[in-house]
PDB file of C-alpha atoms in Angstrom:
ATOM      1  CA  VAL A   1      87.940  80.199 112.873  1.00 86.00           C
ATOM      2  CA  GLN A   2      87.054  77.787 115.633  1.00 86.00           C
ATOM      3  CA  LEU A   3      90.281  78.613 117.491  1.00 91.00           C
ATOM      4  CA  LEU A   4      89.669  82.348 117.052  1.00 90.00           C
ATOM      5  CA  GLY A   5      86.081  82.017 118.244  1.00 92.00           C
ATOM      6  CA  CYS A   6      84.980  84.766 115.855  1.00 93.00           C
ATOM      7  CA  ASP A   7      81.482  85.428 114.533  1.00 94.00           C
ATOM      8  CA  ALA A   8      82.747  86.208 111.036  1.00 93.00           C
ATOM      9  CA  LEU A   9      86.053  86.128 109.205  1.00 92.00           C
ATOM     10  CA  VAL A  10      86.860  87.951 105.979  1.00 91.00           C
ATOM     11  CA  TRP A  11      89.819  87.124 103.767  1.00 88.00           C
ATOM     12  CA  SER A  12      90.861  89.486 100.992  1.00 90.00           C
ATOM     13  CA  GLY A  13      92.417  87.679  98.048  1.00 93.00           C
ATOM     14  CA  HIS A  14      94.412  90.610  96.678  1.00 90.00           C
ATOM     15  CA  LYS A  15      96.250  90.946  99.992  1.00 85.00           C
ATOM     16  CA  SER A  16      97.366  87.349  99.596  1.00 89.00           C
ATOM     17  CA  PHE A  17      98.840  87.637  96.076  1.00 93.00           C
ATOM     18  CA  GLY A  18      95.483  86.708  94.555  1.00 95.00           C
ATOM     19  CA  PRO A  19      93.453  88.604  91.953  1.00 96.00           C
ATOM     20  CA  THR A  20      91.395  91.627  92.937  1.00 94.00           C
ATOM     21  CA  GLY A  21      87.751  90.969  93.632  1.00 92.00           C
ATOM     22  CA  THR A  22      88.422  87.597  95.236  1.00 95.00           C
ATOM     23  CA  GLY A  23      88.352  86.420  98.804  1.00 93.00           C
ATOM     24  CA  ALA A  24      86.229  84.569 101.273  1.00 90.00           C
ATOM     25  CA  LEU A  25      83.680  85.239 103.975  1.00 89.00           C
ATOM     26  CA  TRP A  26      82.958  82.789 106.771  1.00 92.00           C
ATOM     27  CA  MET A  27      80.176  83.298 109.325  1.00 91.00           C
ATOM     28  CA  ARG A  28      78.745  81.336 112.182  1.00 92.00           C
ATOM     29  CA  ALA A  29      75.705  79.435 110.936  1.00 88.00           C
ATOM     30  CA  GLU A  30      73.293  81.157 113.326  1.00 90.00           C
ATOM     31  CA  LEU A  31      74.432  84.589 112.139  1.00 90.00           C
ATOM     32  CA  LEU A  32      74.287  83.608 108.473  1.00 86.00           C
ATOM     33  CA  GLU A  33      70.744  82.262 108.862  1.00 84.00           C
ATOM     34  CA  ARG A  34      69.515  85.620 110.251  1.00 87.00           C
ATOM     35  CA  LEU A  35      70.931  87.720 107.395  1.00 84.00           C
ATOM     36  CA  GLU A  36      68.937  88.629 104.329  1.00 80.00           C
ATOM     37  CA  PRO A  37      70.700  88.878 100.959  1.00 79.00           C
ATOM     38  CA  SER A  38      71.161  92.351  99.473  1.00 76.00           C
ATOM     39  CA  MET A  39      70.374  91.041  95.973  1.00 75.00           C
ATOM     40  CA  ILE A  40      68.845  87.967  94.417  1.00 74.00           C
ATOM     41  CA  GLY A  41      69.479  86.159  91.184  1.00 73.00           C
ATOM     42  CA  GLY A  42      70.588  82.932  89.582  1.00 73.00           C
ATOM     43  CA  GLY A  43      71.788  80.324  92.025  1.00 73.00           C
ATOM     44  CA  ALA A  44      70.291  82.124  95.016  1.00 71.00           C
ATOM     45  CA  ILE A  45      66.653  81.354  94.228  1.00 72.00           C
ATOM     46  CA  ASP A  46      64.671  78.138  94.416  1.00 72.00           C
ATOM     47  CA  ALA A  47      61.641  79.106  92.361  1.00 71.00           C
ATOM     48  CA  LEU A  48      59.352  81.835  91.120  1.00 70.00           C
ATOM     49  CA  GLY A  49      56.304  82.018  93.349  1.00 73.00           C
ATOM     50  CA  PRO A  50      53.110  84.120  93.078  1.00 76.00           C
ATOM     51  CA  ASP A  51      54.746  86.944  95.062  1.00 73.00           C
ATOM     52  CA  GLY A  52      58.104  86.864  93.276  1.00 71.00           C
ATOM     53  CA  PHE A  53      61.266  84.855  93.667  1.00 67.00           C
ATOM     54  CA  VAL A  54      61.531  82.283  96.424  1.00 68.00           C
ATOM     55  CA  VAL A  55      64.990  82.785  97.894  1.00 68.00           C
ATOM     56  CA  ALA A  56      66.992  79.660  98.675  1.00 64.00           C
ATOM     57  CA  GLN A  57      67.014  78.752 102.360  1.00 67.00           C
ATOM     58  CA  GLU A  58      69.143  75.606 102.546  1.00 69.00           C
ATOM     59  CA  PRO A  59      72.047  75.767 102.805  1.00 78.00           C
ATOM     60  CA  ALA A  60      71.934  79.345 104.105  1.00 74.00           C
ATOM     61  CA  TRP A  61      75.094  80.440 102.249  1.00 76.00           C
ATOM     62  CA  ARG A  62      73.412  79.709  98.905  1.00 76.00           C
ATOM     63  CA  ARG A  63      71.249  82.857  99.276  1.00 77.00           C
ATOM     64  CA  PHE A  64      74.418  84.950  98.913  1.00 79.00           C
ATOM     65  CA  GLU A  65      75.905  83.163  95.886  1.00 79.00           C
ATOM     66  CA  VAL A  66      74.215  85.263  93.192  1.00 79.00           C
ATOM     67  CA  GLY A  67      75.015  84.772  89.516  1.00 80.00           C
ATOM     68  CA  THR A  68      78.037  83.250  87.858  1.00 85.00           C
ATOM     69  CA  PRO A  69      81.028  83.174  90.202  1.00 85.00           C
ATOM     70  CA  ASN A  70      84.342  84.791  89.292  1.00 91.00           C
ATOM     71  CA  ILE A  71      85.703  81.470  88.065  1.00 94.00           C
ATOM     72  CA  ALA A  72      89.015  82.754  86.665  1.00 97.00           C
ATOM     73  CA  GLY A  73      89.582  84.874  89.769  1.00 96.00           C
ATOM     74  CA  LEU A  74      88.950  81.927  92.062  1.00 94.00           C
ATOM     75  CA  ILE A  75      91.396  79.761  90.104  1.00 97.00           C
ATOM     76  CA  GLY A  76      93.962  82.545  90.560  1.00 97.00           C
ATOM     77  CA  LEU A  77      93.135  82.763  94.258  1.00 96.00           C
ATOM     78  CA  GLY A  78      93.661  79.016  94.557  1.00 96.00           C
ATOM     79  CA  ALA A  79      97.106  79.354  92.937  1.00 97.00           C
ATOM     80  CA  ALA A  80      97.971  82.202  95.337  1.00 95.00           C
ATOM     81  CA  ALA A  81      96.841  80.140  98.331  1.00 94.00           C
ATOM     82  CA  HIS A  82      98.947  77.205  97.119  1.00 96.00           C
ATOM     83  CA  TYR A  83     101.992  79.503  96.777  1.00 94.00           C
ATOM     84  CA  LEU A  84     101.510  80.967 100.259  1.00 92.00           C
ATOM     85  CA  ASN A  85     101.049  77.515 101.793  1.00 93.00           C
ATOM     86  CA  GLU A  86     104.493  76.653 100.407  1.00 93.00           C
ATOM     87  CA  GLN A  87     106.204  79.938 101.294  1.00 91.00           C
ATOM     88  CA  LEU A  88     104.803  81.031 104.656  1.00 88.00           C
ATOM     89  CA  PRO A  89     106.161  78.150 106.745  1.00 89.00           C
ATOM     90  CA  ARG A  90     109.674  79.016 105.503  1.00 90.00           C
ATOM     91  CA  HIS A  91     109.284  82.727 106.222  1.00 90.00           C
ATOM     92  CA  ARG A  92     107.030  82.863 109.301  1.00 89.00           C
ATOM     93  CA  ASP A  93     109.825  83.180 111.878  1.00 91.00           C
ATOM     94  CA  GLY A  94     111.659  85.783 109.791  1.00 91.00           C
ATOM     95  CA  LEU A  95     108.461  87.817 109.367  1.00 92.00           C
ATOM     96  CA  ALA A  96     107.802  87.699 113.092  1.00 93.00           C
ATOM     97  CA  GLN A  97     111.357  88.868 113.784  1.00 94.00           C
ATOM     98  CA  LEU A  98     111.177  91.709 111.236  1.00 94.00           C
ATOM     99  CA  THR A  99     107.885  92.861 112.736  1.00 94.00           C
ATOM    100  CA  LYS A 100     109.306  92.891 116.273  1.00 95.00           C
ATOM    101  CA  GLN A 101     112.429  94.738 115.144  1.00 96.00           C
ATOM    102  CA  ALA A 102     110.335  97.314 113.291  1.00 96.00           C
ATOM    103  CA  HIS A 103     108.092  97.785 116.294  1.00 96.00           C
ATOM    104  CA  HIS A 104     110.983  98.226 118.712  1.00 96.00           C
ATOM    105  CA  GLY A 105     112.955 100.416 116.303  1.00 97.00           C
ATOM    106  CA  LEU A 106     110.004 102.740 115.732  1.00 97.00           C
ATOM    107  CA  ALA A 107     109.152 102.821 119.453  1.00 96.00           C
ATOM    108  CA  ALA A 108     112.642 104.167 120.155  1.00 96.00           C
ATOM    109  CA  LEU A 109     112.124 107.205 117.905  1.00 96.00           C
ATOM    110  CA  PRO A 110     110.780 110.445 119.416  1.00 94.00           C
ATOM    111  CA  GLY A 111     107.494 111.571 117.908  1.00 95.00           C
ATOM    112  CA  VAL A 112     106.340 108.080 116.888  1.00 96.00           C
ATOM    113  CA  ARG A 113     103.120 106.664 118.332  1.00 95.00           C
ATOM    114  CA  LEU A 114     102.626 102.947 117.745  1.00 95.00           C
ATOM    115  CA  LEU A 115      99.090 101.682 117.281  1.00 94.00           C
ATOM    116  CA  SER A 116      99.896  98.001 116.794  1.00 90.00           C
ATOM    117  CA  ARG A 117     101.523  95.405 119.010  1.00 86.00           C
ATOM    118  CA  PRO A 118     104.818  93.661 118.280  1.00 81.00           C
ATOM    119  CA  ASN A 119     103.070  90.279 118.002  1.00 82.00           C
ATOM    120  CA  ARG A 120     101.051  91.351 114.911  1.00 79.00           C
ATOM    121  CA  VAL A 121     103.158  89.472 112.358  1.00 83.00           C
ATOM    122  CA  GLY A 122     103.762  91.440 109.185  1.00 91.00           C
ATOM    123  CA  ILE A 123     101.995  94.686 110.186  1.00 92.00           C
ATOM    124  CA  VAL A 124     103.180  97.761 112.084  1.00 96.00           C
ATOM    125  CA  SER A 125     100.764 100.695 112.359  1.00 95.00           C
ATOM    126  CA  PHE A 126     101.978 104.045 113.663  1.00 97.00           C
ATOM    127  CA  CYS A 127     101.593 107.833 113.587  1.00 96.00           C
ATOM    128  CA  LEU A 128     104.133 110.637 113.521  1.00 96.00           C
ATOM    129  CA  ASP A 129     103.398 113.617 115.775  1.00 94.00           C
ATOM    130  CA  ALA A 130     104.538 116.260 113.290  1.00 93.00           C
ATOM    131  CA  TRP A 131     103.364 114.673 110.036  1.00 96.00           C
ATOM    132  CA  SER A 132     100.008 113.774 108.566  1.00 95.00           C
ATOM    133  CA  PRO A 133      99.951 110.143 107.456  1.00 96.00           C
ATOM    134  CA  HIS A 134      99.633 111.082 103.771  1.00 96.00           C
ATOM    135  CA  ALA A 135     102.456 113.654 103.833  1.00 96.00           C
ATOM    136  CA  ALA A 136     104.722 111.221 105.686  1.00 97.00           C
ATOM    137  CA  ALA A 137     103.972 108.408 103.225  1.00 97.00           C
ATOM    138  CA  MET A 138     104.748 110.699 100.278  1.00 97.00           C
ATOM    139  CA  ALA A 139     108.027 111.876 101.835  1.00 96.00           C
ATOM    140  CA  LEU A 140     109.123 108.332 102.691  1.00 97.00           C
ATOM    141  CA  ASP A 141     108.357 107.183  99.144  1.00 96.00           C
ATOM    142  CA  GLU A 142     110.000 110.102  97.336  1.00 96.00           C
ATOM    143  CA  ASP A 143     113.058 110.530  99.557  1.00 94.00           C
ATOM    144  CA  PHE A 144     113.755 106.996 100.810  1.00 94.00           C
ATOM    145  CA  GLY A 145     112.035 104.574  98.449  1.00 94.00           C
ATOM    146  CA  VAL A 146     109.885 103.294 101.319  1.00 96.00           C
ATOM    147  CA  MET A 147     106.265 102.641 100.405  1.00 95.00           C
ATOM    148  CA  LEU A 148     103.733 102.587 103.222  1.00 95.00           C
ATOM    149  CA  ARG A 149      99.963 102.665 103.277  1.00 95.00           C
ATOM    150  CA  SER A 150      98.446 105.790 104.795  1.00 95.00           C
ATOM    151  CA  GLY A 151      94.961 106.748 105.860  1.00 92.00           C
ATOM    152  CA  HIS A 152      92.125 104.983 107.646  1.00 92.00           C
ATOM    153  CA  HIS A 153      92.749 101.524 106.135  1.00 88.00           C
ATOM    154  CA  CYS A 154      89.008 100.846 105.833  1.00 85.00           C
ATOM    155  CA  ALA A 155      88.791 101.199 109.624  1.00 87.00           C
ATOM    156  CA  LEU A 156      87.493 104.749 110.168  1.00 86.00           C
ATOM    157  CA  PRO A 157      85.495 103.823 113.305  1.00 89.00           C
ATOM    158  CA  LEU A 158      88.645 102.350 114.854  1.00 88.00           C
ATOM    159  CA  MET A 159      90.719 105.404 113.891  1.00 88.00           C
ATOM    160  CA  ARG A 160      88.133 107.682 115.520  1.00 90.00           C
ATOM    161  CA  HIS A 161      88.099 105.476 118.622  1.00 90.00           C
ATOM    162  CA  LEU A 162      91.892 105.742 118.811  1.00 88.00           C
ATOM    163  CA  GLY A 163      91.736 109.522 118.360  1.00 88.00           C
ATOM    164  CA  GLU A 164      93.543 109.376 115.019  1.00 89.00           C
ATOM    165  CA  ALA A 165      91.105 111.291 112.797  1.00 82.00           C
ATOM    166  CA  LYS A 166      93.670 111.565 109.983  1.00 90.00           C
ATOM    167  CA  GLY A 167      94.478 107.873 110.112  1.00 92.00           C
ATOM    168  CA  CYS A 168      97.901 106.307 110.427  1.00 95.00           C
ATOM    169  CA  LEU A 169     100.826 104.810 108.535  1.00 97.00           C
ATOM    170  CA  ARG A 170     101.070 101.063 108.019  1.00 96.00           C
ATOM    171  CA  ALA A 171     104.239  99.180 107.192  1.00 96.00           C
ATOM    172  CA  SER A 172     103.676  95.677 105.865  1.00 93.00           C
ATOM    173  CA  PHE A 173     106.208  92.856 105.711  1.00 92.00           C
ATOM    174  CA  HIS A 174     105.748  89.693 103.663  1.00 91.00           C
ATOM    175  CA  VAL A 175     107.714  86.733 102.282  1.00 90.00           C
ATOM    176  CA  TYR A 176     109.729  89.122 100.063  1.00 90.00           C
ATOM    177  CA  SER A 177     110.791  91.489 102.905  1.00 93.00           C
ATOM    178  CA  ASP A 178     114.266  91.510 104.435  1.00 93.00           C
ATOM    179  CA  GLU A 179     116.539  93.437 106.824  1.00 95.00           C
ATOM    180  CA  GLU A 180     117.366  96.000 104.141  1.00 96.00           C
ATOM    181  CA  ASP A 181     113.678  96.921 103.916  1.00 95.00           C
ATOM    182  CA  LEU A 182     113.559  97.348 107.678  1.00 96.00           C
ATOM    183  CA  ASP A 183     116.709  99.498 107.700  1.00 96.00           C
ATOM    184  CA  LEU A 184     115.256 101.784 105.000  1.00 96.00           C
ATOM    185  CA  LEU A 185     112.004 102.141 106.942  1.00 97.00           C
ATOM    186  CA  LEU A 186     113.740 103.051 110.199  1.00 97.00           C
ATOM    187  CA  ALA A 187     116.185 105.441 108.517  1.00 97.00           C
ATOM    188  CA  GLY A 188     113.365 107.204 106.688  1.00 97.00           C
ATOM    189  CA  VAL A 189     111.142 107.586 109.728  1.00 97.00           C
ATOM    190  CA  ARG A 190     114.141 108.719 111.816  1.00 97.00           C
ATOM    191  CA  ALA A 191     114.874 111.421 109.221  1.00 96.00           C
ATOM    192  CA  LEU A 192     111.258 112.617 109.276  1.00 96.00           C
ATOM    193  CA  CYS A 193     111.277 112.724 113.078  1.00 95.00           C
ATOM    194  CA  GLU A 194     114.448 114.816 113.018  1.00 93.00           C
ATOM    195  CA  GLN A 195     112.731 117.372 110.756  1.00 88.00           C
ATOM    196  CA  GLN A 196     110.095 118.075 113.413  1.00 67.00           C
TER     197      GLN A 196
END
């Protein structure tokens, strides 16, 4: 986070082979200190004062740790992080290459608009001129066995800014992806483009 220079960083556990409902949030201390918790409860309070609960102030993150943590989920997230720490170094170059090949292969097809850059390892976001994202995802799944995410991807403001009100398609590559997956993706999208 120091190298990125970001104000906040969110990590979703289920996108890293971890259990759903797990993840992490990091914020700059000065931002965290200004935020008020949306709920209070055990662990986030220091005492009961005459006007109600006295919310914990130090350390600032404690105000947001309400109730019993998802202990089993966090153990699972730790196991997933351990697995990825072992696997990613072995697969990083291959993932980068697959992403670049997917980006360049899709860019060569008429009717494809790329929204991501080739240096975004593991992710390629794009739209098809003649297909809604949902219809294209369904066709690629049913006819080619290619599963993509479709829609706004929890980024509706960005989609509106990009002029993609219906959203986009997102192909994701990970440690289990290979050239065959890429070939299926490109063949499927090529076939959809030819149906325009």
